[in-house]
Amino acid sequence: MKSISGFSKLSKRKKLRWVVENFFRDPELVTRELMSFWHQNDQQQRIFDDFSENTLSNYYMPFGVAPNFIINDKEYCIPMVIEESSVVAAASSAGKFWAKRGGFKAEIIGTTKIGQVHFVWKGDSTKLKAIFQELKPILRSDTDHITKNMRKRGGGILKIDLLDMTHLEADYYQIKTEFETCDSMGANFINSVLEEFGRIFKNFLQNHPDLEGTEKEASIIMAILSNYTPDCLVRASVKCKIEDLGTFDGGKTDAATFAYKFDKAVKIANLDPHRATTHNKGIFNGIDAVILATANDFRAIEACGHTYAARDGQYRSLSKTKIEDGIFEFWLDIPMAVGTVGGLTSLHPLAKRSLEMLGNPKAEELMSIIATVGLAQNFAAVKSLVTVGIQKGHMKMHLMNILNHMEASEKEIKAAIQHFKDRVVSFTAVREFLNSWRTGKIAVVPAHND
Ligand code: MEV
């Protein structure tokens, strides 16, 4: 096992040298390759280096756009960062589809965020509950210096509660706090307040005249925001007359059949966790792509979304459908704790441009945009699944990845696209095709339906 001490203290070039010399067969080649992804501008590169630790290079991801989105009657071109083929194309097509049918609607249901101080206290819980009423205003006033700016922006601490959890774990309590963090995601703000709460609380117990002995001691286990924010919630929706859905798969599927199958597909995702997971994964294809493009925290959004999907004890579809009186309705309720200020939102040069592309939205507008892309992505995936199947479109894009991987020339790419128009794409089939093409065994191969 190769190990090193003091790695983090090395310069970036020395770190790179140590890694390539110890883990690669051709250190020179790998050094050149990793350095080729460095930003040409040193100052810009330093910004990327400082986001994280022990950075050697930059890991590129495609930055694309899905135009033609109409959300609450406003037009958007949506920035998306994602490595999976077909996702941006699918979002774009769903955007265009619904733009012709009145667009998407989005509404904010709530913006409340949550933080917890988890602590252990060995004493009579009724006594604790009684003195907690005295503590509450002190928690607020003694964190004034931290909350001042947020309060100026209209946010701050909303509610402080003591939760008795001793029925679940011996001596365990929580100070559960609700926050409004306006346009910032608020993690640093919330965590700073909570850690201060912990100190204030300990001090309060120490000095309280009605307490004695162990009652004066509390052990703060941890103070941290909760990424589960069911009350920071947005709904994105679409609806139209069933007949306005049009036909699908070159006329093979009519509107009523489509609506029926689509509705069933969503209901299946609601009742079967295996399908629900894939269904929701499709939603997060769109959500994560915009979260990444705007430098928000995709792990937090994912973790929260999945907990929300399981809120009644079973993991279910995040989206829902309704078919009533000839109207097709499709919507998605999803918690969305995002920020448009703070964090990397203005530090990452492309995140800054993404937000500019979206018209520099406030957090609530960004919540609406992101939820809408999730709904659009879900619509596109389920539409394909209940009509032509997912592979047709997917494989077309997959073909390009395989061809690029095999370093196909422009001419070979053209020939391959023609060849695989109506043939099954696989790694082996593409390799065989290229070999035949390269050895002159085939010139132009007609597709089966030509
Ligand atoms: C693929 O990335 C996402 C889908 O599997 C989603 C779904 O099945 O709904 C197509």
GROMACS .gro file of C-alpha atoms and ligand atoms in nm:
model
  460
    1MET     CA    1   0.000   0.000   0.000
    2LYS     CA    2   0.143   0.336  -0.102
    3SER     CA    3   0.086   0.600   0.159
    4ILE     CA    4   0.220   0.944   0.228
    5SER     CA    5   0.205   1.189   0.514
    6GLY     CA    6   0.182   1.563   0.461
    7PHE     CA    7   0.033   1.522   0.112
    8SER     CA    8  -0.204   1.816   0.155
    9LYS     CA    9   0.094   2.044   0.229
   10LEU     CA   10   0.263   1.968  -0.105
   11SER     CA   11   0.232   2.208  -0.395
   12LYS     CA   12  -0.015   2.110  -0.666
   13ARG     CA   13   0.265   2.006  -0.904
   14LYS     CA   14   0.427   1.794  -0.634
   15LYS     CA   15   0.095   1.630  -0.552
   16LEU     CA   16   0.046   1.552  -0.918
   17ARG     CA   17   0.398   1.410  -0.945
   18TRP     CA   18   0.350   1.186  -0.642
   19VAL     CA   19   0.020   1.051  -0.777
   20VAL     CA   20   0.137   0.985  -1.133
   21GLU     CA   21   0.464   0.828  -1.022
   22ASN     CA   22   0.292   0.596  -0.777
   23PHE     CA   23  -0.026   0.497  -0.958
   24PHE     CA   24   0.033   0.513  -1.334
   25ARG     CA   25   0.238   0.317  -1.582
   26ASP     CA   26   0.322   0.622  -1.792
   27PRO     CA   27   0.364   0.917  -1.554
   28GLU     CA   28   0.473   1.158  -1.829
   29LEU     CA   29   0.167   1.090  -2.040
   30VAL     CA   30  -0.075   1.113  -1.747
   31THR     CA   31   0.085   1.436  -1.625
   32ARG     CA   32   0.040   1.591  -1.969
   33GLU     CA   33  -0.317   1.467  -1.986
   34LEU     CA   34  -0.418   1.594  -1.642
   35MET     CA   35  -0.246   1.926  -1.701
   36SER     CA   36  -0.423   1.965  -2.036
   37PHE     CA   37  -0.744   2.010  -1.835
   38TRP     CA   38  -0.603   2.295  -1.629
   39HIS     CA   39  -0.761   2.629  -1.701
   40GLN     CA   40  -0.542   2.841  -1.928
   41ASN     CA   41  -0.591   3.135  -1.695
   42ASP     CA   42  -0.402   3.079  -1.367
   43GLN     CA   43  -0.634   3.300  -1.168
   44GLN     CA   44  -0.942   3.111  -1.287
   45GLN     CA   45  -0.768   2.783  -1.212
   46ARG     CA   46  -0.699   2.896  -0.858
   47ILE     CA   47  -1.072   2.952  -0.808
   48PHE     CA   48  -1.141   2.590  -0.902
   49ASP     CA   49  -0.852   2.462  -0.692
   50ASP     CA   50  -0.989   2.640  -0.388
   51PHE     CA   51  -1.336   2.485  -0.411
   52SER     CA   52  -1.201   2.162  -0.275
   53GLU     CA   53  -0.881   2.000  -0.150
   54ASN     CA   54  -0.588   1.811  -0.301
   55THR     CA   55  -0.691   1.915  -0.653
   56LEU     CA   56  -0.482   1.784  -0.940
   57SER     CA   57  -0.689   1.889  -1.236
   58ASN     CA   58  -1.045   1.970  -1.346
   59TYR     CA   59  -1.305   1.707  -1.430
   60TYR     CA   60  -1.505   1.827  -1.727
   61MET     CA   61  -1.879   1.779  -1.767
   62PRO     CA   62  -2.091   1.892  -2.062
   63PHE     CA   63  -2.270   2.224  -2.010
   64GLY     CA   64  -2.579   2.226  -2.232
   65VAL     CA   65  -2.912   2.406  -2.257
   66ALA     CA   66  -3.277   2.313  -2.293
   67PRO     CA   67  -3.452   2.604  -2.465
   68ASN     CA   68  -3.826   2.668  -2.511
   69PHE     CA   69  -3.939   2.632  -2.151
   70ILE     CA   70  -4.239   2.839  -2.047
   71ILE     CA   71  -4.291   2.853  -1.671
   72ASN     CA   72  -4.563   3.074  -1.528
   73ASP     CA   73  -4.586   3.246  -1.868
   74LYS     CA   74  -4.217   3.336  -1.874
   75GLU     CA   75  -3.973   3.194  -2.130
   76TYR     CA   76  -3.652   3.027  -2.018
   77CYS     CA   77  -3.350   2.868  -2.175
   78ILE     CA   78  -3.233   2.623  -1.909
   79PRO     CA   79  -2.867   2.546  -1.839
   80MET     CA   80  -2.799   2.179  -1.767
   81VAL     CA   81  -2.479   2.004  -1.662
   82ILE     CA   82  -2.504   1.630  -1.710
   83GLU     CA   83  -2.294   1.350  -1.854
   84GLU     CA   84  -2.581   1.119  -1.953
   85SER     CA   85  -2.684   1.123  -2.317
   86SER     CA   86  -3.048   1.196  -2.406
   87VAL     CA   87  -3.131   1.387  -2.087
   88VAL     CA   88  -3.096   1.736  -2.233
   89ALA     CA   89  -3.265   1.630  -2.556
   90ALA     CA   90  -3.555   1.482  -2.357
   91ALA     CA   91  -3.593   1.794  -2.141
   92SER     CA   92  -3.588   2.013  -2.451
   93SER     CA   93  -3.854   1.809  -2.624
   94ALA     CA   94  -4.078   1.813  -2.315
   95GLY     CA   95  -4.021   2.189  -2.283
   96LYS     CA   96  -4.131   2.239  -2.643
   97PHE     CA   97  -4.425   1.998  -2.607
   98TRP     CA   98  -4.572   2.186  -2.312
   99ALA     CA   99  -4.488   2.530  -2.452
  100LYS     CA  100  -4.751   2.452  -2.718
  101ARG     CA  101  -5.001   2.360  -2.448
  102GLY     CA  102  -4.987   2.660  -2.217
  103GLY     CA  103  -4.650   2.591  -2.058
  104PHE     CA  104  -4.568   2.478  -1.705
  105LYS     CA  105  -4.704   2.625  -1.385
  106ALA     CA  106  -4.506   2.637  -1.064
  107GLU     CA  107  -4.600   2.750  -0.716
  108ILE     CA  108  -4.403   2.778  -0.396
  109ILE     CA  109  -4.573   2.595  -0.111
  110GLY     CA  110  -4.317   2.690   0.155
  111THR     CA  111  -3.958   2.798   0.212
  112THR     CA  112  -3.894   2.690   0.572
  113LYS     CA  113  -3.566   2.517   0.656
  114ILE     CA  114  -3.479   2.314   0.962
  115GLY     CA  115  -3.190   2.273   1.202
  116GLN     CA  116  -3.141   2.058   1.511
  117VAL     CA  117  -2.930   2.063   1.824
  118HIS     CA  118  -2.922   1.705   1.946
  119PHE     CA  119  -2.838   1.674   2.314
  120VAL     CA  120  -2.841   1.445   2.612
  121TRP     CA  121  -2.970   1.562   2.950
  122LYS     CA  122  -3.019   1.345   3.256
  123GLY     CA  123  -3.297   1.494   3.462
  124ASP     CA  124  -3.669   1.541   3.497
  125SER     CA  125  -3.809   1.627   3.155
  126THR     CA  126  -4.095   1.840   3.297
  127LYS     CA  127  -3.836   2.062   3.464
  128LEU     CA  128  -3.646   2.094   3.135
  129LYS     CA  129  -3.964   2.180   2.946
  130ALA     CA  130  -4.047   2.449   3.201
  131ILE     CA  131  -3.709   2.622   3.191
  132PHE     CA  132  -3.694   2.591   2.812
  133GLN     CA  133  -3.958   2.866   2.792
  134GLU     CA  134  -3.708   3.099   2.962
  135LEU     CA  135  -3.433   2.984   2.727
  136LYS     CA  136  -3.617   3.048   2.399
  137PRO     CA  137  -3.593   3.431   2.400
  138ILE     CA  138  -3.229   3.405   2.513
  139LEU     CA  139  -3.147   3.177   2.220
  140ARG     CA  140  -3.289   3.445   1.990
  141SER     CA  141  -3.132   3.747   2.155
  142ASP     CA  142  -2.789   3.592   2.207
  143THR     CA  143  -2.765   3.499   1.839
  144ASP     CA  144  -2.867   3.847   1.721
  145HIS     CA  145  -2.515   3.913   1.596
  146ILE     CA  146  -2.537   3.608   1.365
  147THR     CA  147  -2.893   3.662   1.246
  148LYS     CA  148  -2.874   4.040   1.198
  149ASN     CA  149  -2.804   4.042   0.823
  150MET     CA  150  -3.047   3.762   0.750
  151ARG     CA  151  -3.318   3.945   0.944
  152LYS     CA  152  -3.249   4.256   0.737
  153ARG     CA  153  -3.316   4.046   0.426
  154GLY     CA  154  -3.646   3.924   0.573
  155GLY     CA  155  -3.526   3.593   0.714
  156GLY     CA  156  -3.392   3.452   1.039
  157ILE     CA  157  -3.518   3.220   1.310
  158LEU     CA  158  -3.888   3.138   1.277
  159LYS     CA  159  -3.959   2.891   1.555
  160ILE     CA  160  -3.772   2.711   1.833
  161ASP     CA  161  -3.905   2.393   1.994
  162LEU     CA  162  -3.779   2.146   2.248
  163LEU     CA  163  -3.849   1.787   2.142
  164ASP     CA  164  -3.849   1.516   2.404
  165MET     CA  165  -3.710   1.206   2.233
  166THR     CA  166  -3.650   1.005   2.549
  167HIS     CA  167  -3.913   0.747   2.447
  168LEU     CA  168  -3.681   0.657   2.157
  169GLU     CA  169  -3.337   0.698   2.314
  170ALA     CA  170  -3.242   0.746   2.680
  171ASP     CA  171  -3.199   1.111   2.783
  172TYR     CA  172  -3.214   1.234   2.423
  173TYR     CA  173  -3.369   1.573   2.336
  174GLN     CA  174  -3.362   1.809   2.041
  175ILE     CA  175  -3.379   2.182   1.997
  176LYS     CA  176  -3.561   2.185   1.665
  177THR     CA  177  -3.546   2.520   1.491
  178GLU     CA  178  -3.714   2.654   1.179
  179PHE     CA  179  -3.541   2.912   0.964
  180GLU     CA  180  -3.608   3.137   0.670
  181THR     CA  181  -3.289   3.188   0.472
  182CYS     CA  182  -3.424   3.397   0.180
  183ASP     CA  183  -3.210   3.363  -0.133
  184SER     CA  184  -2.932   3.160   0.023
  185MET     CA  185  -2.939   2.786   0.074
  186GLY     CA  186  -2.853   2.879   0.431
  187ALA     CA  187  -2.638   2.586   0.547
  188ASN     CA  188  -2.362   2.803   0.694
  189PHE     CA  189  -2.606   3.043   0.851
  190ILE     CA  190  -2.813   2.767   1.010
  191ASN     CA  191  -2.509   2.573   1.135
  192SER     CA  192  -2.355   2.886   1.289
  193VAL     CA  193  -2.677   2.965   1.474
  194LEU     CA  194  -2.714   2.606   1.595
  195GLU     CA  195  -2.359   2.579   1.724
  196GLU     CA  196  -2.413   2.903   1.912
  197PHE     CA  197  -2.742   2.762   2.050
  198GLY     CA  198  -2.543   2.471   2.190
  199ARG     CA  199  -2.305   2.706   2.375
  200ILE     CA  200  -2.587   2.930   2.500
  201PHE     CA  201  -2.784   2.630   2.622
  202LYS     CA  202  -2.495   2.481   2.817
  203ASN     CA  203  -2.424   2.816   2.975
  204PHE     CA  204  -2.792   2.865   3.059
  205LEU     CA  205  -2.807   2.531   3.244
  206GLN     CA  206  -2.487   2.601   3.433
  207ASN     CA  207  -2.622   2.929   3.566
  208HIS     CA  208  -2.985   2.839   3.625
  209PRO     CA  209  -3.077   2.881   3.995
  210ASP     CA  210  -3.341   2.603   3.991
  211LEU     CA  211  -3.098   2.335   3.870
  212GLU     CA  212  -2.848   2.138   4.067
  213GLY     CA  213  -2.595   1.857   4.020
  214THR     CA  214  -2.618   1.671   3.689
  215GLU     CA  215  -2.913   1.890   3.590
  216LYS     CA  216  -2.662   2.165   3.521
  217GLU     CA  217  -2.491   1.950   3.257
  218ALA     CA  218  -2.604   1.882   2.903
  219SER     CA  219  -2.398   1.696   2.651
  220ILE     CA  220  -2.439   1.848   2.306
  221ILE     CA  221  -2.412   1.555   2.068
  222MET     CA  222  -2.427   1.762   1.750
  223ALA     CA  223  -2.567   2.081   1.602
  224ILE     CA  224  -2.649   2.068   1.232
  225LEU     CA  225  -2.909   2.165   0.976
  226SER     CA  226  -3.141   1.896   0.849
  227ASN     CA  227  -3.130   1.839   0.475
  228TYR     CA  228  -3.485   1.708   0.502
  229THR     CA  229  -3.688   2.020   0.429
  230PRO     CA  230  -4.044   1.906   0.355
  231ASP     CA  231  -4.168   2.260   0.418
  232CYS     CA  232  -3.935   2.414   0.163
  233LEU     CA  233  -4.159   2.282  -0.110
  234VAL     CA  234  -4.250   2.364  -0.469
  235ARG     CA  235  -4.513   2.224  -0.703
  236ALA     CA  236  -4.459   2.212  -1.080
  237SER     CA  237  -4.752   2.110  -1.296
  238VAL     CA  238  -4.897   2.082  -1.644
  239LYS     CA  239  -5.247   2.020  -1.764
  240CYS     CA  240  -5.441   2.013  -2.087
  241LYS     CA  241  -5.742   1.852  -2.249
  242ILE     CA  242  -5.664   1.490  -2.331
  243GLU     CA  243  -5.741   1.549  -2.698
  244ASP     CA  244  -5.480   1.828  -2.704
  245LEU     CA  245  -5.205   1.582  -2.616
  246GLY     CA  246  -5.192   1.484  -2.984
  247THR     CA  247  -5.073   1.150  -3.116
  248PHE     CA  248  -4.749   0.966  -3.048
  249ASP     CA  249  -4.515   0.722  -3.217
  250GLY     CA  250  -4.599   0.839  -3.567
  251GLY     CA  251  -4.972   0.819  -3.500
  252LYS     CA  252  -4.963   0.468  -3.355
  253THR     CA  253  -5.072   0.589  -3.009
  254ASP     CA  254  -5.370   0.824  -2.982
  255ALA     CA  255  -5.417   1.085  -2.708
  256ALA     CA  256  -5.662   0.884  -2.497
  257THR     CA  257  -5.445   0.570  -2.503
  258PHE     CA  258  -5.141   0.779  -2.422
  259ALA     CA  259  -5.311   0.950  -2.126
  260TYR     CA  260  -5.438   0.614  -1.997
  261LYS     CA  261  -5.098   0.444  -2.019
  262PHE     CA  262  -4.914   0.746  -1.880
  263ASP     CA  263  -5.148   0.764  -1.582
  264LYS     CA  264  -5.106   0.391  -1.519
  265ALA     CA  265  -4.726   0.424  -1.543
  266VAL     CA  266  -4.723   0.697  -1.277
  267LYS     CA  267  -4.959   0.497  -1.055
  268ILE     CA  268  -4.730   0.193  -1.088
  269ALA     CA  269  -4.437   0.412  -0.978
  270ASN     CA  270  -4.645   0.522  -0.683
  271LEU     CA  271  -4.712   0.171  -0.563
  272ASP     CA  272  -4.395  -0.020  -0.654
  273PRO     CA  273  -4.065   0.096  -0.494
  274HIS     CA  274  -3.858  -0.070  -0.768
  275ARG     CA  275  -4.028   0.131  -1.037
  276ALA     CA  276  -4.052   0.438  -0.810
  277THR     CA  277  -3.675   0.449  -0.774
  278THR     CA  278  -3.618   0.450  -1.151
  279HIS     CA  279  -3.907   0.690  -1.206
  280ASN     CA  280  -3.764   0.934  -0.950
  281LYS     CA  281  -3.414   0.884  -1.090
  282GLY     CA  282  -3.553   1.019  -1.417
  283ILE     CA  283  -3.686   1.323  -1.230
  284PHE     CA  284  -3.345   1.382  -1.073
  285ASN     CA  285  -3.178   1.355  -1.415
  286GLY     CA  286  -3.332   1.694  -1.484
  287ILE     CA  287  -3.314   1.836  -1.133
  288ASP     CA  288  -2.949   1.748  -1.071
  289ALA     CA  289  -2.847   1.890  -1.408
  290VAL     CA  290  -2.983   2.235  -1.320
  291ILE     CA  291  -2.864   2.207  -0.960
  292LEU     CA  292  -2.512   2.143  -1.092
  293ALA     CA  293  -2.533   2.417  -1.354
  294THR     CA  294  -2.624   2.668  -1.081
  295ALA     CA  295  -2.365   2.529  -0.835
  296ASN     CA  296  -2.621   2.419  -0.580
  297ASP     CA  297  -2.584   2.111  -0.361
  298PHE     CA  298  -2.716   1.813  -0.556
  299ARG     CA  299  -2.645   1.566  -0.273
  300ALA     CA  300  -2.866   1.766  -0.039
  301ILE     CA  301  -3.146   1.795  -0.294
  302GLU     CA  302  -3.131   1.423  -0.377
  303ALA     CA  303  -3.119   1.311  -0.013
  304CYS     CA  304  -3.414   1.531   0.069
  305GLY     CA  305  -3.615   1.429  -0.237
  306HIS     CA  306  -3.578   1.061  -0.161
  307THR     CA  307  -3.676   1.105   0.204
  308TYR     CA  308  -3.979   1.303   0.088
  309ALA     CA  309  -4.067   1.025  -0.156
  310ALA     CA  310  -4.076   0.785   0.141
  311ARG     CA  311  -4.259   1.017   0.380
  312ASP     CA  312  -4.554   0.783   0.440
  313GLY     CA  313  -4.324   0.489   0.512
  314GLN     CA  314  -4.300   0.355   0.155
  315TYR     CA  315  -4.082   0.491  -0.121
  316ARG     CA  316  -4.315   0.629  -0.390
  317SER     CA  317  -4.325   0.830  -0.711
  318LEU     CA  318  -4.261   1.200  -0.656
  319SER     CA  319  -4.490   1.292  -0.944
  320LYS     CA  320  -4.864   1.237  -0.967
  321THR     CA  321  -5.130   1.231  -1.239
  322LYS     CA  322  -5.501   1.292  -1.252
  323ILE     CA  323  -5.739   1.227  -1.538
  324GLU     CA  324  -6.080   1.379  -1.483
  325ASP     CA  325  -6.347   1.530  -1.706
  326GLY     CA  326  -6.130   1.487  -2.013
  327ILE     CA  327  -5.838   1.678  -1.857
  328PHE     CA  328  -5.488   1.534  -1.818
  329GLU     CA  329  -5.299   1.669  -1.515
  330PHE     CA  330  -4.943   1.588  -1.417
  331TRP     CA  331  -4.755   1.742  -1.127
  332LEU     CA  332  -4.455   1.712  -0.903
  333ASP     CA  333  -4.423   1.826  -0.541
  334ILE     CA  334  -4.064   1.838  -0.435
  335PRO     CA  335  -3.862   1.998  -0.153
  336MET     CA  336  -3.603   2.228  -0.304
  337ALA     CA  337  -3.365   2.406  -0.065
  338VAL     CA  338  -3.158   2.602  -0.317
  339GLY     CA  339  -2.978   2.933  -0.316
  340THR     CA  340  -2.908   3.201  -0.571
  341VAL     CA  341  -2.662   3.388  -0.350
  342GLY     CA  342  -2.373   3.256  -0.145
  343GLY     CA  343  -2.194   2.925  -0.177
  344LEU     CA  344  -2.042   2.874  -0.520
  345THR     CA  345  -2.330   3.043  -0.703
  346SER     CA  346  -2.125   3.349  -0.792
  347LEU     CA  347  -1.777   3.197  -0.749
  348HIS     CA  348  -1.810   2.933  -1.017
  349PRO     CA  349  -1.787   3.125  -1.344
  350LEU     CA  350  -2.032   2.900  -1.527
  351ALA     CA  351  -2.280   2.891  -1.239
  352LYS     CA  352  -2.282   3.268  -1.252
  353ARG     CA  353  -2.358   3.252  -1.625
  354SER     CA  354  -2.627   2.988  -1.567
  355LEU     CA  355  -2.803   3.220  -1.326
  356GLU     CA  356  -2.766   3.508  -1.568
  357MET     CA  357  -2.916   3.290  -1.845
  358LEU     CA  358  -3.214   3.233  -1.615
  359GLY     CA  359  -3.248   3.609  -1.556
  360ASN     CA  360  -3.076   3.610  -1.216
  361PRO     CA  361  -3.374   3.457  -1.036
  362LYS     CA  362  -3.449   3.477  -0.667
  363ALA     CA  363  -3.437   3.144  -0.482
  364GLU     CA  364  -3.814   3.092  -0.514
  365GLU     CA  365  -3.800   3.134  -0.891
  366LEU     CA  366  -3.505   2.897  -0.913
  367MET     CA  367  -3.701   2.642  -0.705
  368SER     CA  368  -3.980   2.669  -0.962
  369ILE     CA  369  -3.745   2.632  -1.259
  370ILE     CA  370  -3.569   2.328  -1.116
  371ALA     CA  371  -3.889   2.149  -1.017
  372THR     CA  372  -4.027   2.217  -1.364
  373VAL     CA  373  -3.724   2.061  -1.532
  374GLY     CA  374  -3.771   1.757  -1.306
  375LEU     CA  375  -4.134   1.730  -1.417
  376ALA     CA  376  -4.039   1.782  -1.783
  377GLN     CA  377  -3.771   1.514  -1.760
  378ASN     CA  378  -4.017   1.275  -1.601
  379PHE     CA  379  -4.277   1.352  -1.867
  380ALA     CA  380  -4.027   1.284  -2.146
  381ALA     CA  381  -3.909   0.955  -1.991
  382VAL     CA  382  -4.257   0.819  -1.918
  383LYS     CA  383  -4.380   0.937  -2.261
  384SER     CA  384  -4.104   0.733  -2.427
  385LEU     CA  385  -4.161   0.435  -2.201
  386VAL     CA  386  -4.534   0.409  -2.274
  387THR     CA  387  -4.494   0.469  -2.647
  388VAL     CA  388  -4.176   0.385  -2.842
  389GLY     CA  389  -3.969   0.261  -2.548
  390ILE     CA  390  -3.660   0.422  -2.408
  391GLN     CA  391  -3.394   0.252  -2.614
  392LYS     CA  392  -3.467   0.407  -2.952
  393GLY     CA  393  -3.371   0.762  -2.858
  394HIS     CA  394  -3.121   0.656  -2.598
  395MET     CA  395  -2.925   0.431  -2.829
  396LYS     CA  396  -2.892   0.703  -3.093
  397MET     CA  397  -2.705   0.914  -2.838
  398HIS     CA  398  -2.527   0.611  -2.699
  399LEU     CA  399  -2.400   0.537  -3.051
  400MET     CA  400  -2.225   0.875  -3.054
  401ASN     CA  401  -2.055   0.795  -2.724
  402ILE     CA  402  -1.933   0.460  -2.855
  403LEU     CA  403  -1.813   0.617  -3.181
  404ASN     CA  404  -1.626   0.888  -2.994
  405HIS     CA  405  -1.479   0.627  -2.766
  406MET     CA  406  -1.353   0.440  -3.073
  407GLU     CA  407  -1.218   0.765  -3.218
  408ALA     CA  408  -1.434   0.740  -3.530
  409SER     CA  409  -1.377   1.003  -3.801
  410GLU     CA  410  -1.652   1.237  -3.924
  411LYS     CA  411  -1.701   1.013  -4.227
  412GLU     CA  412  -1.723   0.700  -4.013
  413ILE     CA  413  -1.972   0.868  -3.779
  414LYS     CA  414  -2.196   0.957  -4.075
  415ALA     CA  415  -2.177   0.604  -4.209
  416ALA     CA  416  -2.244   0.454  -3.866
  417ILE     CA  417  -2.549   0.673  -3.806
  418GLN     CA  418  -2.687   0.558  -4.139
  419HIS     CA  419  -2.600   0.195  -4.066
  420PHE     CA  420  -2.755   0.193  -3.716
  421LYS     CA  421  -3.068   0.384  -3.816
  422ASP     CA  422  -3.271   0.070  -3.774
  423ARG     CA  423  -3.028  -0.171  -3.613
  424VAL     CA  424  -2.958  -0.250  -3.251
  425VAL     CA  425  -2.665  -0.049  -3.114
  426SER     CA  426  -2.416  -0.233  -2.900
  427PHE     CA  427  -2.047  -0.189  -2.832
  428THR     CA  428  -1.966  -0.506  -3.026
  429ALA     CA  429  -2.191  -0.419  -3.320
  430VAL     CA  430  -2.030  -0.075  -3.352
  431ARG     CA  431  -1.680  -0.219  -3.329
  432GLU     CA  432  -1.761  -0.479  -3.596
  433PHE     CA  433  -1.911  -0.211  -3.817
  434LEU     CA  434  -1.604   0.012  -3.783
  435ASN     CA  435  -1.367  -0.279  -3.848
  436SER     CA  436  -1.556  -0.369  -4.164
  437TRP     CA  437  -1.566  -0.007  -4.272
  438ARG     CA  438  -1.199   0.048  -4.200
  439THR     CA  439  -1.090  -0.265  -4.384
  440GLY     CA  440  -1.306  -0.169  -4.679
  441LYS     CA  441  -1.539  -0.466  -4.637
  442ILE     CA  442  -1.842  -0.237  -4.645
  443ALA     CA  443  -1.886   0.101  -4.805
  444VAL     CA  444  -2.241   0.214  -4.742
  445VAL     CA  445  -2.466  -0.024  -4.556
  446PRO     CA  446  -2.837   0.030  -4.608
  447ALA     CA  447  -3.051   0.020  -4.296
  448HIS     CA  448  -3.315  -0.252  -4.285
  449ASN     CA  449  -3.598  -0.022  -4.372
  450ASP     CA  450  -3.415   0.155  -4.659
  451MEV     C1  451  -3.268   0.699  -1.737
  451MEV     O1  452  -3.160   0.778  -1.697
  451MEV     C2  453  -3.394   0.745  -1.670
  451MEV     C3  454  -3.515   0.659  -1.696
  451MEV     O2  455  -3.489   0.522  -1.662
  451MEV     C4  456  -3.627   0.713  -1.611
  451MEV     C5  457  -3.753   0.629  -1.611
  451MEV     O3  458  -3.746   0.506  -1.633
  451MEV     O4  459  -3.859   0.688  -1.585
  451MEV     C6  460  -3.552   0.660  -1.840
   0.00000   0.00000   0.00000
